[in-house]
Amino acid sequence: TSKSITITNLGTGGASLIEITQDNSGDPLRVYNFAGPNSGAYDLQLGGNLLSGDDDADKDIQDSVENSEITNWPARWTSRNATVFKNVSGYSWGTVTNTSQLQAAWDASGAEGSVIDMVEGNAYMAKLRGGSELVFIEVTKVEKTSSDNKDYVQFRYKKAP
């Protein structure tokens, strides 16, 4: 008997990714309901929460709630600067550790879009600002509240150094 195997060489593993799991205060990363009092946007390139009055060019992630959805917050993201998103399957937080794996996860994932629904435990990717910089995102919690617009998506992300 004989068997054949296929080996795919991704080249060098590339640089190890930087993991961003907390803000500068040591709190989990969160994008809040944009209609509420807390920060409803985030800068994935430099890191940091953003408010409605901050420059749209920095808003890689922005909560995308419509006035008609206030009582049933959809946990949906968009951007204000040409960042696009993909749902990721077959890759997880632990399996994407370097830039080659980051690119492979992007290439193997479905179609990119400018709006994405967030689900707790799922992985997503973002291509930042119409360029080629990639970010791997894992949603760690989706918190929906019924009366105060303090709903949020909690997440962590990885990117090239």
Short mmCIF file of C-alpha atoms in Angstrom, two decimals:
data_model
loop_
_atom_site.label_atom_id
_atom_site.label_comp_id
_atom_site.label_asym_id
_atom_site.label_seq_id
_atom_site.Cartn_x
_atom_site.Cartn_y
_atom_site.Cartn_z
CA THR A 1 0.00 0.00 0.00
CA SER A 2 0.94 3.57 -0.49
CA LYS A 3 -0.44 6.80 0.86
CA SER A 4 0.04 10.33 -0.23
CA ILE A 5 0.07 13.46 1.85
CA THR A 6 0.01 17.11 0.97
CA ILE A 7 2.29 19.50 2.80
CA THR A 8 1.63 23.20 2.51
CA ASN A 9 4.59 25.39 3.36
CA LEU A 10 3.49 28.79 4.58
CA GLY A 11 7.07 30.00 4.52
CA THR A 12 8.57 31.33 7.68
CA GLY A 13 6.24 31.58 10.63
CA GLY A 14 6.61 35.30 10.68
CA ALA A 15 6.67 37.58 13.66
CA SER A 16 4.92 36.57 16.86
CA LEU A 17 1.68 38.47 17.41
CA ILE A 18 1.07 40.98 20.17
CA GLU A 19 -1.92 40.11 22.38
CA ILE A 20 -4.05 42.99 23.63
CA THR A 21 -6.43 41.80 26.32
CA GLN A 22 -6.84 44.81 28.64
CA ASP A 23 -6.97 48.57 28.43
CA ASN A 24 -4.39 50.80 30.14
CA SER A 25 -6.38 50.62 33.38
CA GLY A 26 -6.26 46.82 33.42
CA ASP A 27 -9.94 46.52 32.52
CA PRO A 28 -11.23 44.21 29.77
CA LEU A 29 -11.58 45.71 26.29
CA ARG A 30 -15.17 46.73 25.55
CA VAL A 31 -17.15 48.48 22.84
CA TYR A 32 -20.38 49.77 24.35
CA ASN A 33 -23.78 50.53 22.87
CA PHE A 34 -23.14 53.74 20.91
CA ALA A 35 -26.45 55.21 22.15
CA GLY A 36 -25.31 54.94 25.76
CA PRO A 37 -22.98 56.96 28.00
CA ASN A 38 -19.84 54.81 27.50
CA SER A 39 -17.33 54.56 24.66
CA GLY A 40 -18.93 52.97 21.62
CA ALA A 41 -15.87 52.78 19.36
CA TYR A 42 -12.30 51.46 19.45
CA ASP A 43 -8.98 52.13 17.69
CA LEU A 44 -7.40 48.75 16.86
CA GLN A 45 -4.28 50.33 15.37
CA LEU A 46 -3.12 52.35 18.37
CA GLY A 47 -5.43 50.84 20.99
CA GLY A 48 -7.97 52.79 22.96
CA ASN A 49 -11.66 53.50 23.43
CA LEU A 50 -13.27 56.29 21.46
CA LEU A 51 -16.38 58.42 21.97
CA SER A 52 -18.85 59.82 19.44
CA GLY A 53 -16.97 63.14 19.19
CA ASP A 54 -13.61 61.49 18.44
CA ASP A 55 -12.20 61.43 14.91
CA ASP A 56 -13.96 58.87 12.67
CA ALA A 57 -10.61 58.10 11.00
CA ASP A 58 -9.57 56.28 14.21
CA LYS A 59 -12.78 54.24 14.63
CA ASP A 60 -11.82 50.77 13.39
CA ILE A 61 -14.73 49.39 15.41
CA GLN A 62 -17.94 51.25 16.16
CA ASP A 63 -21.10 49.85 17.66
CA SER A 64 -23.83 49.93 15.01
CA VAL A 65 -27.14 50.45 16.77
CA GLU A 66 -30.10 52.20 15.16
CA ASN A 67 -32.59 54.28 17.18
CA SER A 68 -35.27 51.67 16.47
CA GLU A 69 -33.07 48.98 18.08
CA ILE A 70 -32.43 50.68 21.40
CA THR A 71 -34.63 48.25 23.37
CA ASN A 72 -33.22 45.20 21.55
CA TRP A 73 -29.53 46.03 21.08
CA PRO A 74 -28.10 43.92 18.20
CA ALA A 75 -24.39 43.63 19.25
CA ARG A 76 -23.28 44.62 15.77
CA TRP A 77 -20.05 46.34 14.70
CA THR A 78 -19.13 48.54 11.78
CA SER A 79 -16.28 50.99 11.25
CA ARG A 80 -15.92 54.61 10.24
CA ASN A 81 -12.63 54.31 8.35
CA ALA A 82 -12.84 51.53 5.69
CA THR A 83 -11.95 48.72 8.11
CA VAL A 84 -13.62 45.48 6.99
CA PHE A 85 -14.44 42.32 8.94
CA LYS A 86 -14.66 38.56 8.40
CA ASN A 87 -16.15 35.73 10.44
CA VAL A 88 -13.44 33.17 11.16
CA SER A 89 -13.94 29.42 11.29
CA GLY A 90 -11.31 26.78 11.83
CA TYR A 91 -9.01 29.16 13.71
CA SER A 92 -9.06 30.08 17.37
CA TRP A 93 -7.21 32.31 19.81
CA GLY A 94 -4.64 29.60 20.50
CA THR A 95 -4.00 28.61 16.89
CA VAL A 96 -3.14 32.04 15.48
CA THR A 97 0.22 33.02 16.99
CA ASN A 98 2.27 34.60 14.19
CA THR A 99 1.86 36.74 11.09
CA SER A 100 1.79 33.77 8.68
CA GLN A 101 -1.06 32.16 10.60
CA LEU A 102 -2.83 35.53 10.76
CA GLN A 103 -2.68 35.85 6.97
CA ALA A 104 -3.72 32.20 6.50
CA ALA A 105 -6.76 32.73 8.75
CA TRP A 106 -7.77 35.81 6.73
CA ASP A 107 -7.33 34.00 3.41
CA ALA A 108 -9.29 30.94 4.59
CA SER A 109 -12.22 32.91 5.98
CA GLY A 110 -15.33 33.95 4.09
CA ALA A 111 -16.25 37.21 2.44
CA GLU A 112 -15.33 40.50 4.02
CA GLY A 113 -17.97 43.00 5.00
CA SER A 114 -18.30 46.42 6.58
CA VAL A 115 -20.86 45.29 9.20
CA ILE A 116 -20.65 42.20 11.41
CA ASP A 117 -22.84 40.66 14.13
CA MET A 118 -20.90 39.78 17.27
CA VAL A 119 -21.47 36.47 19.06
CA GLU A 120 -19.84 35.53 22.35
CA GLY A 121 -17.06 32.98 21.87
CA ASN A 122 -16.69 33.59 18.13
CA ALA A 123 -13.54 34.72 16.33
CA TYR A 124 -13.41 37.51 13.76
CA MET A 125 -10.79 39.30 11.76
CA ALA A 126 -10.42 42.91 10.70
CA LYS A 127 -8.41 44.43 7.88
CA LEU A 128 -7.66 47.94 9.03
CA ARG A 129 -8.42 51.19 7.23
CA GLY A 130 -8.43 49.93 3.65
CA GLY A 131 -4.84 48.70 4.00
CA SER A 132 -3.27 45.32 4.63
CA GLU A 133 -2.87 45.32 8.45
CA LEU A 134 -4.77 42.36 9.94
CA VAL A 135 -6.16 41.86 13.44
CA PHE A 136 -7.52 38.64 14.99
CA ILE A 137 -10.41 39.29 17.41
CA GLU A 138 -12.11 36.98 19.90
CA VAL A 139 -15.37 38.02 21.56
CA THR A 140 -15.23 37.00 25.21
CA LYS A 141 -18.59 38.37 26.34
CA VAL A 142 -21.74 39.99 24.98
CA GLU A 143 -23.67 41.82 27.70
CA LYS A 144 -27.19 42.99 26.85
CA THR A 145 -29.01 45.26 29.27
CA SER A 146 -32.66 46.19 28.97
CA SER A 147 -32.97 49.77 30.16
CA ASP A 148 -29.72 51.77 30.37
CA ASN A 149 -27.89 51.44 27.00
CA LYS A 150 -24.82 50.10 28.81
CA ASP A 151 -24.76 46.98 26.60
CA TYR A 152 -21.29 45.96 25.41
CA VAL A 153 -19.14 43.52 23.50
CA GLN A 154 -16.04 42.48 25.43
CA PHE A 155 -13.12 41.25 23.34
CA ARG A 156 -9.40 40.68 23.01
CA TYR A 157 -7.26 40.90 19.91
CA LYS A 158 -3.92 40.03 18.34
CA LYS A 159 -1.91 41.86 15.72
CA ALA A 160 1.57 42.12 14.27
CA PRO A 161 4.11 44.09 16.31
#
